[in-house]
Short mmCIF file of N, CA and C in Angstrom, two decimals:
data_model
loop_
_atom_site.label_atom_id
_atom_site.label_comp_id
_atom_site.label_asym_id
_atom_site.label_seq_id
_atom_site.Cartn_x
_atom_site.Cartn_y
_atom_site.Cartn_z
N MET U 100 -50.52 -44.69 137.66
CA MET U 100 -50.75 -43.15 136.95
C MET U 100 -51.64 -41.95 137.25
N ASP U 101 -52.77 -43.03 137.45
CA ASP U 101 -54.07 -42.39 137.62
C ASP U 101 -53.96 -41.36 138.58
N LEU U 102 -53.43 -41.98 140.01
CA LEU U 102 -53.09 -40.78 141.08
C LEU U 102 -52.56 -39.64 140.69
N LEU U 103 -51.79 -39.54 139.20
CA LEU U 103 -50.95 -38.47 139.03
C LEU U 103 -52.29 -38.00 138.24
N ALA U 104 -52.93 -38.34 137.53
CA ALA U 104 -53.93 -37.40 136.81
C ALA U 104 -55.14 -36.79 137.66
N ASN U 105 -55.28 -37.55 138.65
CA ASN U 105 -56.57 -37.61 139.56
C ASN U 105 -55.73 -37.27 141.10
N PRO U 106 -55.44 -36.14 141.31
CA PRO U 106 -54.68 -36.39 142.64
C PRO U 106 -55.44 -36.32 143.82
N VAL U 107 -54.95 -36.84 144.93
CA VAL U 107 -55.62 -36.88 146.21
C VAL U 107 -55.17 -35.99 147.30
N ALA U 108 -55.67 -34.86 148.01
CA ALA U 108 -55.09 -33.92 148.97
C ALA U 108 -54.31 -35.09 150.09
N PHE U 109 -52.99 -34.37 150.23
CA PHE U 109 -52.37 -35.03 151.53
C PHE U 109 -51.51 -34.24 151.71
N VAL U 110 -50.55 -34.26 153.24
CA VAL U 110 -49.62 -33.45 153.61
C VAL U 110 -48.01 -33.77 153.04
N ALA U 111 -48.02 -35.31 153.17
CA ALA U 111 -46.66 -36.24 152.50
C ALA U 111 -47.04 -37.70 152.36
N ILE U 112 -45.99 -37.96 151.79
CA ILE U 112 -46.27 -39.18 151.33
C ILE U 112 -45.02 -39.56 151.47
N VAL U 113 -44.61 -40.65 152.24
CA VAL U 113 -43.16 -41.62 152.02
C VAL U 113 -43.67 -42.86 151.98
N VAL U 114 -42.92 -43.28 151.16
CA VAL U 114 -42.78 -44.42 150.38
C VAL U 114 -41.35 -45.23 149.97
N MET U 115 -41.41 -46.51 150.16
CA MET U 115 -39.91 -47.15 149.90
C MET U 115 -40.36 -47.64 148.11
N MET U 116 -39.67 -47.42 147.10
CA MET U 116 -39.87 -47.82 145.74
C MET U 116 -38.38 -48.07 145.31
N GLN U 117 -38.11 -49.08 143.89
CA GLN U 117 -37.23 -49.06 143.20
C GLN U 117 -36.32 -47.57 143.64
N LYS U 118 -34.79 -47.64 143.37
CA LYS U 118 -33.91 -46.65 143.24
C LYS U 118 -34.21 -45.94 142.22
N GLU U 119 -34.36 -46.94 141.21
CA GLU U 119 -34.41 -46.15 139.36
C GLU U 119 -35.86 -45.44 139.45
N VAL U 120 -36.47 -45.86 140.06
CA VAL U 120 -37.99 -45.26 139.94
C VAL U 120 -37.63 -43.56 140.64
N ALA U 121 -37.11 -43.80 141.57
CA ALA U 121 -36.65 -42.76 142.78
C ALA U 121 -36.06 -42.27 142.05
N ASP U 122 -35.13 -42.01 141.39
CA ASP U 122 -34.22 -41.07 140.48
C ASP U 122 -34.92 -40.58 138.98
N ARG U 123 -35.98 -41.15 138.44
CA ARG U 123 -36.89 -40.70 137.99
C ARG U 123 -37.89 -39.44 137.77
N LEU U 124 -38.47 -39.73 139.97
CA LEU U 124 -39.20 -38.84 140.08
C LEU U 124 -38.86 -37.71 140.33
N ASP U 125 -37.28 -37.85 140.85
CA ASP U 125 -36.28 -36.45 141.38
C ASP U 125 -35.51 -36.02 140.45
N ALA U 126 -35.72 -36.60 139.15
CA ALA U 126 -34.76 -36.08 137.70
C ALA U 126 -34.56 -34.69 137.31
N LYS U 127 -33.53 -34.14 137.05
CA LYS U 127 -33.58 -32.95 136.46
C LYS U 127 -33.65 -32.84 134.83
N PRO U 128 -34.03 -31.80 134.26
CA PRO U 128 -34.18 -31.35 133.14
C PRO U 128 -32.60 -31.85 132.33
N GLY U 129 -32.64 -32.58 131.39
CA GLY U 129 -31.22 -33.10 130.47
C GLY U 129 -30.85 -33.92 131.10
N THR U 130 -31.52 -34.55 131.94
CA THR U 130 -30.57 -35.84 132.75
C THR U 130 -31.34 -36.96 132.05
N LYS U 131 -30.53 -38.47 132.30
CA LYS U 131 -31.29 -39.43 131.47
C LYS U 131 -32.42 -39.95 132.02
N PRO U 132 -32.78 -39.79 132.95
CA PRO U 132 -34.11 -40.60 133.98
C PRO U 132 -35.01 -39.21 133.79
N TYR U 133 -34.46 -37.98 133.42
CA TYR U 133 -35.80 -37.21 133.13
C TYR U 133 -37.10 -37.50 132.17
N GLY U 134 -38.24 -37.24 132.77
CA GLY U 134 -39.46 -38.16 131.83
C GLY U 134 -40.60 -37.57 132.37
N SER U 135 -41.71 -38.10 131.40
CA SER U 135 -42.99 -37.84 131.95
C SER U 135 -43.22 -37.89 133.34
N LEU U 136 -42.72 -38.80 133.88
CA LEU U 136 -42.79 -39.03 135.42
C LEU U 136 -42.48 -37.91 136.24
N SER U 137 -41.15 -37.62 135.77
CA SER U 137 -40.93 -36.69 136.30
C SER U 137 -41.16 -35.43 136.25
N VAL U 138 -42.14 -35.11 134.94
CA VAL U 138 -42.67 -33.67 134.79
C VAL U 138 -44.08 -33.72 135.86
N ILE U 139 -44.57 -35.01 135.58
CA ILE U 139 -45.96 -35.13 136.34
C ILE U 139 -45.84 -34.68 137.81
N VAL U 140 -45.06 -35.42 137.99
CA VAL U 140 -44.88 -35.62 139.54
C VAL U 140 -44.28 -34.23 140.19
N GLN U 141 -43.67 -33.90 139.63
CA GLN U 141 -42.65 -32.72 140.41
C GLN U 141 -43.31 -31.14 139.61
N GLN U 142 -44.67 -31.08 138.95
CA GLN U 142 -45.48 -30.26 138.59
C GLN U 142 -46.02 -29.87 140.35
N GLN U 143 -46.20 -30.66 140.83
CA GLN U 143 -47.27 -30.65 141.89
C GLN U 143 -46.62 -30.70 143.62
N ASN U 144 -45.50 -31.30 143.11
CA ASN U 144 -44.64 -31.78 144.53
C ASN U 144 -43.56 -31.83 144.44
N ASN U 145 -42.73 -31.89 145.67
CA ASN U 145 -41.07 -31.69 146.11
C ASN U 145 -41.13 -33.26 146.27
N VAL U 146 -39.93 -33.40 145.77
CA VAL U 146 -39.33 -35.03 145.50
C VAL U 146 -38.11 -34.64 146.34
N ASP U 147 -38.32 -35.71 147.45
CA ASP U 147 -37.09 -35.70 148.47
C ASP U 147 -36.45 -37.48 148.54
N ILE U 148 -35.47 -37.72 148.06
CA ILE U 148 -34.92 -38.99 148.32
C ILE U 148 -34.23 -39.21 149.45
N ALA U 149 -34.46 -39.40 151.00
CA ALA U 149 -34.49 -39.61 151.80
C ALA U 149 -33.00 -40.51 152.16
N PHE U 150 -32.76 -41.33 151.54
CA PHE U 150 -32.11 -42.71 151.58
C PHE U 150 -32.14 -43.61 150.81
N THR U 151 -30.91 -44.42 150.66
CA THR U 151 -30.92 -45.53 149.71
C THR U 151 -31.19 -46.77 150.69
N VAL U 152 -31.73 -47.55 150.19
CA VAL U 152 -31.80 -48.89 151.21
C VAL U 152 -30.99 -50.01 150.54
N PRO U 153 -30.27 -50.58 150.62
CA PRO U 153 -29.05 -51.67 149.88
C PRO U 153 -29.91 -52.73 149.49
N LYS U 154 -29.77 -53.30 148.49
CA LYS U 154 -30.83 -54.20 148.35
C LYS U 154 -30.28 -55.67 149.10
N THR U 155 -29.03 -55.53 149.83
CA THR U 155 -28.50 -56.40 150.54
C THR U 155 -29.24 -56.82 151.95
N ALA U 156 -30.13 -55.43 152.13
CA ALA U 156 -30.75 -55.02 153.58
C ALA U 156 -31.94 -56.06 153.76
N PHE U 157 -32.21 -57.00 152.76
CA PHE U 157 -33.45 -57.70 152.40
C PHE U 157 -33.23 -58.86 152.07
N ILE U 158 -34.20 -59.99 152.90
CA ILE U 158 -33.67 -61.35 152.54
C ILE U 158 -35.74 -61.88 152.17
N PRO U 159 -35.38 -62.62 150.85
CA PRO U 159 -34.48 -62.78 150.13
C PRO U 159 -33.97 -61.67 149.53
N GLN U 160 -32.97 -61.31 149.02
CA GLN U 160 -32.39 -60.32 148.46
C GLN U 160 -32.85 -60.38 147.01
N PRO U 161 -33.42 -58.87 146.91
CA PRO U 161 -33.87 -58.45 145.34
C PRO U 161 -32.54 -57.89 144.49
N LYS U 162 -32.93 -57.78 143.48
CA LYS U 162 -31.90 -57.70 142.31
C LYS U 162 -31.57 -56.02 142.19
N VAL U 163 -32.28 -55.31 143.04
CA VAL U 163 -32.19 -53.70 142.86
C VAL U 163 -32.21 -53.00 144.35
N ASP U 164 -31.65 -52.03 144.46
CA ASP U 164 -31.49 -51.24 145.33
C ASP U 164 -32.89 -50.85 145.59
N SER U 165 -33.00 -50.32 146.78
CA SER U 165 -34.34 -48.95 147.05
C SER U 165 -34.28 -48.02 147.38
N ALA U 166 -35.25 -47.36 147.28
CA ALA U 166 -35.04 -46.04 148.16
C ALA U 166 -36.42 -45.45 148.80
N ILE U 167 -36.20 -44.74 149.70
CA ILE U 167 -37.28 -43.99 150.55
C ILE U 167 -37.69 -42.62 149.98
N VAL U 168 -38.47 -42.33 149.76
CA VAL U 168 -38.96 -40.86 148.61
C VAL U 168 -39.90 -40.20 149.41
N LYS U 169 -39.86 -39.26 149.89
CA LYS U 169 -40.83 -38.67 150.60
C LYS U 169 -41.12 -37.51 149.73
N LEU U 170 -42.49 -37.35 148.96
CA LEU U 170 -43.34 -36.23 148.10
C LEU U 170 -43.96 -35.41 149.33
N THR U 171 -43.86 -34.05 148.73
CA THR U 171 -44.74 -33.04 149.81
C THR U 171 -45.31 -31.97 148.98
N PRO U 172 -46.50 -32.02 148.83
CA PRO U 172 -47.10 -30.86 147.70
C PRO U 172 -46.75 -29.56 148.04
N LYS U 173 -46.30 -29.07 146.76
CA LYS U 173 -45.92 -27.81 146.71
C LYS U 173 -47.00 -26.34 147.18
N LYS U 174 -46.68 -25.60 148.00
CA LYS U 174 -47.44 -24.80 148.61
C LYS U 174 -47.57 -23.55 147.33
N ASN U 175 -46.65 -23.38 146.57
CA ASN U 175 -46.77 -22.36 145.55
C ASN U 175 -46.43 -22.95 144.22
N MET U 176 -47.43 -23.52 143.43
CA MET U 176 -47.15 -24.19 142.01
C MET U 176 -46.61 -23.08 141.03
N GLY U 177 -47.15 -21.78 141.14
CA GLY U 177 -46.77 -20.85 139.86
C GLY U 177 -48.17 -20.87 138.95
N VAL U 178 -47.96 -21.14 138.04
CA VAL U 178 -48.93 -21.23 136.99
C VAL U 178 -49.11 -22.89 136.88
N GLU U 179 -50.54 -22.85 136.96
CA GLU U 179 -51.01 -24.67 137.00
C GLU U 179 -51.74 -24.84 136.13
N PRO U 180 -51.50 -25.73 135.18
CA PRO U 180 -52.56 -26.40 134.04
C PRO U 180 -54.22 -26.08 134.15
N PHE U 181 -54.83 -25.66 133.44
CA PHE U 181 -55.92 -25.42 133.26
C PHE U 181 -56.56 -26.56 133.49
N ASP U 182 -56.44 -27.77 132.91
CA ASP U 182 -57.06 -29.22 133.23
C ASP U 182 -55.55 -30.19 133.58
N ARG U 183 -56.00 -31.00 134.35
CA ARG U 183 -54.83 -31.86 134.89
C ARG U 183 -54.71 -33.04 134.41
N LYS U 184 -55.69 -33.50 133.56
CA LYS U 184 -55.70 -34.50 132.81
C LYS U 184 -55.37 -34.69 131.87
N LYS U 185 -55.62 -33.22 130.84
CA LYS U 185 -55.38 -33.08 129.87
C LYS U 185 -53.11 -32.72 129.96
N PHE U 186 -52.97 -32.17 131.00
CA PHE U 186 -51.70 -31.78 131.05
C PHE U 186 -51.09 -33.24 131.31
N VAL U 187 -51.65 -33.98 132.01
CA VAL U 187 -50.94 -35.65 132.01
C VAL U 187 -50.76 -36.25 130.55
N GLY U 188 -51.82 -35.89 129.74
CA GLY U 188 -51.82 -36.47 128.42
C GLY U 188 -50.87 -35.88 127.82
N PHE U 189 -51.07 -34.64 127.87
CA PHE U 189 -49.91 -33.76 126.74
C PHE U 189 -48.45 -34.42 127.01
N VAL U 190 -47.93 -34.60 128.41
CA VAL U 190 -47.00 -34.47 128.91
C VAL U 190 -46.53 -36.03 128.46
N ARG U 191 -47.36 -37.00 128.71
CA ARG U 191 -46.86 -38.60 128.20
C ARG U 191 -46.76 -38.54 126.75
N GLY U 192 -47.37 -37.55 125.81
CA GLY U 192 -47.45 -37.69 124.56
C GLY U 192 -46.26 -36.90 123.67
N CYS U 193 -45.95 -36.08 124.62
CA CYS U 193 -44.29 -35.45 124.47
C CYS U 193 -43.10 -36.26 124.57
N PHE U 194 -43.42 -37.22 125.86
CA PHE U 194 -42.50 -38.20 125.97
C PHE U 194 -42.17 -39.47 125.03
N MET U 195 -43.60 -39.56 124.41
CA MET U 195 -43.91 -41.06 123.76
C MET U 195 -42.77 -41.72 123.09
N HIS U 196 -42.09 -40.34 122.25
CA HIS U 196 -40.94 -40.90 121.38
C HIS U 196 -39.96 -39.90 121.90
N GLN U 197 -39.36 -40.19 123.13
CA GLN U 197 -38.08 -39.44 123.64
C GLN U 197 -36.72 -38.69 122.62
N ARG U 198 -36.67 -39.64 121.94
CA ARG U 198 -35.40 -39.09 121.17
C ARG U 198 -35.99 -38.31 120.27
N LYS U 199 -37.07 -38.14 119.75
CA LYS U 199 -37.08 -36.77 118.87
C LYS U 199 -37.22 -35.84 119.16
N THR U 200 -37.34 -34.43 117.99
CA THR U 200 -37.52 -33.23 118.84
C THR U 200 -39.07 -32.89 119.57
N LEU U 201 -38.90 -32.01 120.05
CA LEU U 201 -40.09 -31.68 120.61
C LEU U 201 -41.37 -31.42 119.28
N TRP U 202 -40.69 -30.38 118.35
CA TRP U 202 -41.61 -30.51 116.79
C TRP U 202 -42.01 -31.79 116.61
N ASN U 203 -41.07 -32.64 116.38
CA ASN U 203 -41.60 -33.96 115.67
C ASN U 203 -43.15 -34.63 116.60
N ASN U 204 -42.61 -34.58 117.80
CA ASN U 204 -43.74 -35.11 118.96
C ASN U 204 -45.09 -34.11 119.04
N LEU U 205 -44.75 -32.99 118.61
CA LEU U 205 -46.16 -32.32 118.65
C LEU U 205 -46.73 -32.66 117.45
N LEU U 206 -46.35 -33.02 116.41
CA LEU U 206 -46.66 -32.88 115.24
C LEU U 206 -47.49 -34.62 115.25
N GLY U 207 -46.71 -35.26 116.14
CA GLY U 207 -47.26 -36.68 116.19
C GLY U 207 -48.75 -36.43 117.13
N ILE U 208 -48.84 -35.58 118.24
CA ILE U 208 -49.96 -35.40 118.75
C ILE U 208 -51.12 -34.83 118.12
N PHE U 209 -50.61 -33.69 117.66
CA PHE U 209 -51.53 -32.78 116.94
C PHE U 209 -51.90 -32.97 115.33
N GLY U 210 -51.05 -33.56 114.55
CA GLY U 210 -51.44 -33.85 113.46
C GLY U 210 -50.16 -32.62 112.57
N LYS U 211 -50.64 -33.21 111.12
CA LYS U 211 -49.66 -32.54 110.43
C LYS U 211 -50.15 -31.28 109.40
N ASP U 212 -51.45 -30.94 109.73
CA ASP U 212 -52.08 -29.84 109.13
C ASP U 212 -51.56 -28.23 108.76
N ALA U 213 -51.24 -27.71 107.89
CA ALA U 213 -50.72 -26.78 107.95
C ALA U 213 -51.13 -25.63 108.85
N ASP U 214 -52.39 -25.63 108.89
CA ASP U 214 -52.48 -24.62 110.10
C ASP U 214 -52.39 -24.79 111.72
N VAL U 215 -52.35 -26.33 112.03
CA VAL U 215 -51.99 -26.83 112.88
C VAL U 215 -50.47 -26.66 112.87
N LYS U 216 -49.86 -26.94 112.27
CA LYS U 216 -48.07 -26.29 112.25
C LYS U 216 -47.96 -24.99 112.58
N GLU U 217 -48.65 -24.15 111.97
CA GLU U 217 -48.16 -22.85 111.67
C GLU U 217 -48.76 -22.27 113.43
N GLN U 218 -49.95 -23.08 114.32
CA GLN U 218 -50.40 -22.83 115.69
C GLN U 218 -49.27 -23.13 116.62
N ILE U 219 -48.45 -24.41 116.01
CA ILE U 219 -47.68 -24.89 117.04
C ILE U 219 -46.77 -23.85 116.95
N GLN U 220 -45.79 -23.68 115.81
CA GLN U 220 -44.67 -22.76 115.82
C GLN U 220 -45.04 -21.27 116.25
N THR U 221 -46.13 -20.69 116.48
CA THR U 221 -46.49 -19.78 117.09
C THR U 221 -46.72 -19.33 118.30
N THR U 222 -46.69 -21.01 118.95
CA THR U 222 -46.87 -20.99 120.31
C THR U 222 -45.83 -21.23 120.96
N LEU U 223 -44.71 -22.06 119.94
CA LEU U 223 -43.54 -22.57 120.55
C LEU U 223 -42.86 -20.68 120.71
N ASP U 224 -43.03 -19.90 119.70
CA ASP U 224 -42.26 -18.95 119.38
C ASP U 224 -42.85 -17.82 120.30
N GLN U 225 -43.90 -17.75 120.89
CA GLN U 225 -44.39 -16.79 121.85
C GLN U 225 -43.98 -17.42 123.34
N LEU U 226 -43.86 -18.67 123.64
CA LEU U 226 -43.06 -19.00 124.60
C LEU U 226 -41.47 -19.25 124.96
N GLY U 227 -40.81 -18.57 123.76
CA GLY U 227 -39.48 -19.02 123.65
C GLY U 227 -38.66 -20.12 123.54
N ILE U 228 -39.73 -21.15 123.21
CA ILE U 228 -38.92 -22.77 123.32
C ILE U 228 -39.03 -22.83 121.63
N ARG U 229 -37.51 -23.58 121.78
CA ARG U 229 -37.22 -24.06 120.55
C ARG U 229 -37.46 -25.11 120.01
N ALA U 230 -37.93 -25.45 118.94
CA ALA U 230 -38.81 -26.40 117.97
C ALA U 230 -38.06 -27.81 118.06
N ALA U 231 -36.58 -27.41 118.04
CA ALA U 231 -35.63 -28.49 117.70
C ALA U 231 -34.79 -29.21 119.17
N ASN U 232 -35.90 -28.49 120.34
CA ASN U 232 -35.41 -28.81 121.43
C ASN U 232 -35.69 -30.34 121.70
N ARG U 233 -35.62 -31.08 122.46
CA ARG U 233 -36.28 -32.41 122.93
C ARG U 233 -36.81 -32.36 124.16
N PRO U 234 -37.94 -32.97 124.25
CA PRO U 234 -38.50 -32.94 125.33
C PRO U 234 -37.98 -32.84 126.84
N GLU U 235 -37.08 -33.93 127.08
CA GLU U 235 -36.24 -33.99 128.52
C GLU U 235 -35.09 -32.64 128.70
N GLN U 236 -35.30 -31.84 127.47
CA GLN U 236 -34.39 -30.33 127.80
C GLN U 236 -35.71 -29.35 128.65
N LEU U 237 -36.82 -29.46 128.34
CA LEU U 237 -38.02 -28.61 129.07
C LEU U 237 -38.22 -29.23 130.33
N ARG U 238 -38.04 -27.66 131.20
CA ARG U 238 -38.63 -27.45 132.59
C ARG U 238 -39.79 -27.93 132.70
N VAL U 239 -40.28 -27.97 134.21
CA VAL U 239 -41.85 -28.42 134.26
C VAL U 239 -42.62 -27.24 133.79
N ASP U 240 -42.24 -26.21 134.29
CA ASP U 240 -43.08 -24.57 134.21
C ASP U 240 -43.25 -24.63 132.58
N GLN U 241 -42.16 -25.18 131.69
CA GLN U 241 -42.61 -24.92 130.18
C GLN U 241 -43.87 -26.05 129.76
N PHE U 242 -43.55 -27.05 130.12
CA PHE U 242 -44.85 -27.85 130.04
C PHE U 242 -46.29 -27.34 130.34
N VAL U 243 -46.09 -26.86 131.21
CA VAL U 243 -47.06 -26.40 131.88
C VAL U 243 -47.79 -25.13 131.14
N ALA U 244 -46.83 -24.37 130.66
CA ALA U 244 -47.08 -23.28 129.84
C ALA U 244 -47.22 -23.42 128.26
N LEU U 245 -46.90 -24.64 127.98
CA LEU U 245 -47.39 -25.42 126.71
C LEU U 245 -48.79 -25.48 126.51
N THR U 246 -49.16 -26.45 127.62
CA THR U 246 -50.53 -27.11 127.70
C THR U 246 -51.66 -26.22 127.63
N ASN U 247 -50.96 -25.23 128.43
CA ASN U 247 -52.43 -24.21 128.79
C ASN U 247 -52.45 -23.48 127.38
N ALA U 248 -51.01 -23.09 126.67
CA ALA U 248 -51.35 -22.21 125.40
C ALA U 248 -51.59 -23.08 124.40
N PHE U 249 -51.78 -24.29 124.16
CA PHE U 249 -52.58 -25.41 123.58
C PHE U 249 -53.62 -25.30 123.95
N TYR U 250 -54.25 -25.52 125.14
CA TYR U 250 -55.30 -25.79 125.83
C TYR U 250 -56.39 -24.37 125.43
N GLU U 251 -55.69 -23.10 125.27
CA GLU U 251 -56.22 -21.82 125.00
C GLU U 251 -56.75 -21.83 123.65
N GLY U 252 -55.66 -22.26 122.27
CA GLY U 252 -55.46 -22.66 120.93
C GLY U 252 -56.86 -23.38 120.61
N GLY U 253 -57.05 -24.20 121.64
CA GLY U 253 -58.25 -25.24 121.17
C GLY U 253 -57.56 -26.75 120.45
N LEU U 254 -56.01 -26.68 120.68
CA LEU U 254 -55.49 -27.78 120.15
C LEU U 254 -55.96 -29.12 120.98
N ILE U 255 -55.78 -28.88 122.47
CA ILE U 255 -55.57 -29.82 123.57
C ILE U 255 -57.39 -29.57 124.20
#
């Protein structure tokens, strides 16, 4: 995951990995495999699962299928995080307790002080994000916007 916080320049990366991990890289908001890995990778890269390699293609046969994944850097990422490492840490924190609401995860990250709660709620309102949402419901651009807003507000 350190490469995700400190990316290196590349034109394209093609790798074989477990199909389940490939599905997490390519997952969309609101789906079960969508998580911090999805958000962090998709923020900077286009993910293409080229094809699946069945476990029967290997000797000895593993217990899982594999997939060939191509990552290509996005040419236009839109708004970028002010600080990539803080973005990665923030996203990981939001998904630490995935079944909790965004509000409860943010309180876990920033604390429960009344001023902090007010700042969190104001930021969510300004960005049009419901505190009752779960992290897996947010799009990548919403995580970037939240990171930047909390960074500007001095919370991150």
